[in-house]
């Protein structure tokens, strides 16, 4: 279940909580960052009986108030007010990538566990600093994506582990789009350091690859930037032109510790919108669902059959927030969470290695390693109440899921 870093070169800790009270009842949750993605989290988290969303904070206090009103969350205000609350155990950090580590360290300093949106950090040093700060305090620094916990990728993992393809030997992963500036009202950060298609979309594809192949050993890559500026396409700032600071396409060759290989293309430059994740084994090949989604069938192509067989997904597919729930239950149980900081750090290390390989033209060894995440039990039920009633019930609206 765990994903603990095992590299000798760059050990970073996200070991399970070893001591201290784990509490009882539903886990109190606060959000920092009431922007675009907070709606998806709030829709999901306010429906889970095992967590209680108690407070929403943002630098923009009005934004926090609007989201709190929309989702029946009793508390809203500043980050300092959120961190002062004794009833909040997990803080969900939905700020922009450049703020992830700074905000995460503040959360840990306040004695709370942190769930971060991806990427966990912009560079290796600050990523390690965050995980070390959590380990020192016996707290957890978990991280998105949690798409790999959804029914789609979990069903595919179970199928592949069950031997449907033989031994997995290679993969092809593509994400092509014209770019998120057309729909995101504040898209500058998506073309800045810590984003671009590699750091913004790469976590979904690389986490799904590590889920099925285990850790990455080395990478080669090229990168390009088609246009030096972009134009905001929606919202009150539509028409605003802003500069592009990072490559908008990366092509990478990935070599796993197992000896398997993958081709990965991530682009914000293509008018052809396409997502694809194919895994080839010694006996058969499979087309998996979109790694940036929580559901979808897997098609298995057997050379002996004229037509592929479609394996529907089975299991829960609630959306963003499943990883926070798994973190909450894991804290109560004293076991490692699945979407761990160690897994996110390895994915970050791979993405940075891809950037370095593209810049230098050299093959880059990936120093960190991580255990392959073990599949979620097929009867895992996020909608179940497993932690009892506790004392947090009052003042929080629960939505039907
Ligand atoms: N938008 C998406 O579809 C999407 C999907 C998946 C993941 N994500 C990830 O979610 C994160 C947020 O993305 P978004 O699209 O919601 O961005 P956004 O710009 O819409 O919202 C970010 C919010 O964080 C607040 N904020 C920034 N720094 C802060 C700080 N130091 N303290 C308190 N509040 C702060 C901003 O005021 C803003 O309200 C990013 O890491 C992104 O990669 C976004």
Short mmCIF file of C-alpha atoms and ligand atoms in Angstrom, two decimals, residues 32-38 40-41 57-60 63 79 93-97 99-100 102-103 106 117-119 144 183-186 189-190 194 199-200 204 292 320, ligand 1:
data_model
loop_
_atom_site.label_atom_id
_atom_site.label_comp_id
_atom_site.label_asym_id
_atom_site.label_seq_id
_atom_site.Cartn_x
_atom_site.Cartn_y
_atom_site.Cartn_z
CA UNK A 32 -6.26 26.71 1.24
CA UNK A 33 -6.95 27.99 -2.28
CA UNK A 34 -10.53 28.57 -3.40
CA UNK A 35 -9.77 28.76 -7.13
CA UNK A 36 -10.92 26.70 -10.13
CA UNK A 37 -10.08 23.23 -8.81
CA UNK A 38 -11.54 23.80 -5.34
CA UNK A 40 -14.20 19.62 -7.74
CA UNK A 41 -12.66 18.91 -4.32
CA UNK A 57 -9.01 29.99 3.24
CA UNK A 58 -7.58 32.07 0.41
CA UNK A 59 -5.50 35.20 -0.03
CA UNK A 60 -8.65 36.44 -1.75
CA UNK A 63 -13.27 33.85 -3.09
CA UNK A 79 -4.72 31.16 6.14
CA UNK A 93 -3.35 22.91 -0.37
CA UNK A 94 -4.95 24.03 -3.64
CA UNK A 95 -2.73 27.04 -4.26
CA UNK A 96 -0.71 27.55 -7.43
CA UNK A 97 2.46 25.42 -7.86
CA UNK A 99 3.18 28.38 -3.42
CA UNK A 100 2.86 24.62 -2.75
CA UNK A 102 5.75 27.49 1.27
CA UNK A 103 2.11 26.85 2.19
CA UNK A 106 3.27 26.54 7.15
CA UNK A 117 -2.07 19.64 -5.36
CA UNK A 118 0.55 18.67 -7.91
CA UNK A 119 3.40 19.16 -8.45
CA UNK A 144 -2.13 14.65 -5.91
CA UNK A 183 -10.63 27.88 -20.68
CA UNK A 184 -8.73 28.83 -17.48
CA UNK A 185 -9.53 32.42 -16.36
CA UNK A 186 -6.05 32.91 -14.75
CA UNK A 189 0.80 29.91 -13.85
CA UNK A 190 0.14 27.06 -16.29
CA UNK A 194 6.29 24.33 -12.23
CA UNK A 199 4.64 19.54 -14.76
CA UNK A 200 0.91 20.22 -15.14
CA UNK A 204 -1.13 11.99 -14.17
CA UNK A 292 -6.49 12.48 -15.79
CA UNK A 320 -10.64 14.67 -6.80
N1 LIG B 1 -7.73 23.96 -12.77
C1 LIG B 1 -7.67 22.67 -12.96
O1 LIG B 1 -8.40 22.09 -13.80
C2 LIG B 1 -6.76 21.81 -12.12
C3 LIG B 1 -6.89 20.43 -12.23
C4 LIG B 1 -6.09 19.62 -11.41
C5 LIG B 1 -5.16 20.20 -10.57
N2 LIG B 1 -5.02 21.55 -10.52
C6 LIG B 1 -3.99 22.10 -9.63
O2 LIG B 1 -4.64 22.80 -8.57
C7 LIG B 1 -3.84 23.91 -8.15
C8 LIG B 1 -4.68 25.16 -8.23
O3 LIG B 1 -5.15 25.32 -9.55
P1 LIG B 1 -6.40 26.25 -9.87
O4 LIG B 1 -6.68 26.04 -11.32
O5 LIG B 1 -7.47 26.05 -8.89
O6 LIG B 1 -5.70 27.69 -9.67
P2 LIG B 1 -6.45 29.09 -9.41
O7 LIG B 1 -5.49 30.13 -9.80
O8 LIG B 1 -7.80 29.07 -10.01
O9 LIG B 1 -6.65 29.09 -7.81
C9 LIG B 1 -5.57 29.17 -6.91
C10 LIG B 1 -6.07 29.88 -5.65
O10 LIG B 1 -5.02 29.83 -4.67
C11 LIG B 1 -4.97 31.12 -4.04
N3 LIG B 1 -3.61 31.29 -3.51
C12 LIG B 1 -2.46 31.36 -4.21
N4 LIG B 1 -1.41 31.48 -3.37
C13 LIG B 1 -1.92 31.45 -2.11
C14 LIG B 1 -1.34 31.51 -0.81
N5 LIG B 1 -0.02 31.65 -0.65
N6 LIG B 1 -2.16 31.45 0.26
C15 LIG B 1 -3.51 31.34 0.11
N7 LIG B 1 -4.11 31.27 -1.11
C16 LIG B 1 -3.32 31.32 -2.20
C17 LIG B 1 -5.32 32.11 -5.11
O11 LIG B 1 -5.77 33.34 -4.57
C18 LIG B 1 -6.42 31.35 -5.88
O12 LIG B 1 -7.71 31.61 -5.37
C19 LIG B 1 -2.61 23.92 -9.07
O13 LIG B 1 -1.55 23.26 -8.44
C20 LIG B 1 -3.06 23.09 -10.28
O14 LIG B 1 -1.99 22.43 -10.90
C21 LIG B 1 -5.82 22.37 -11.25
#
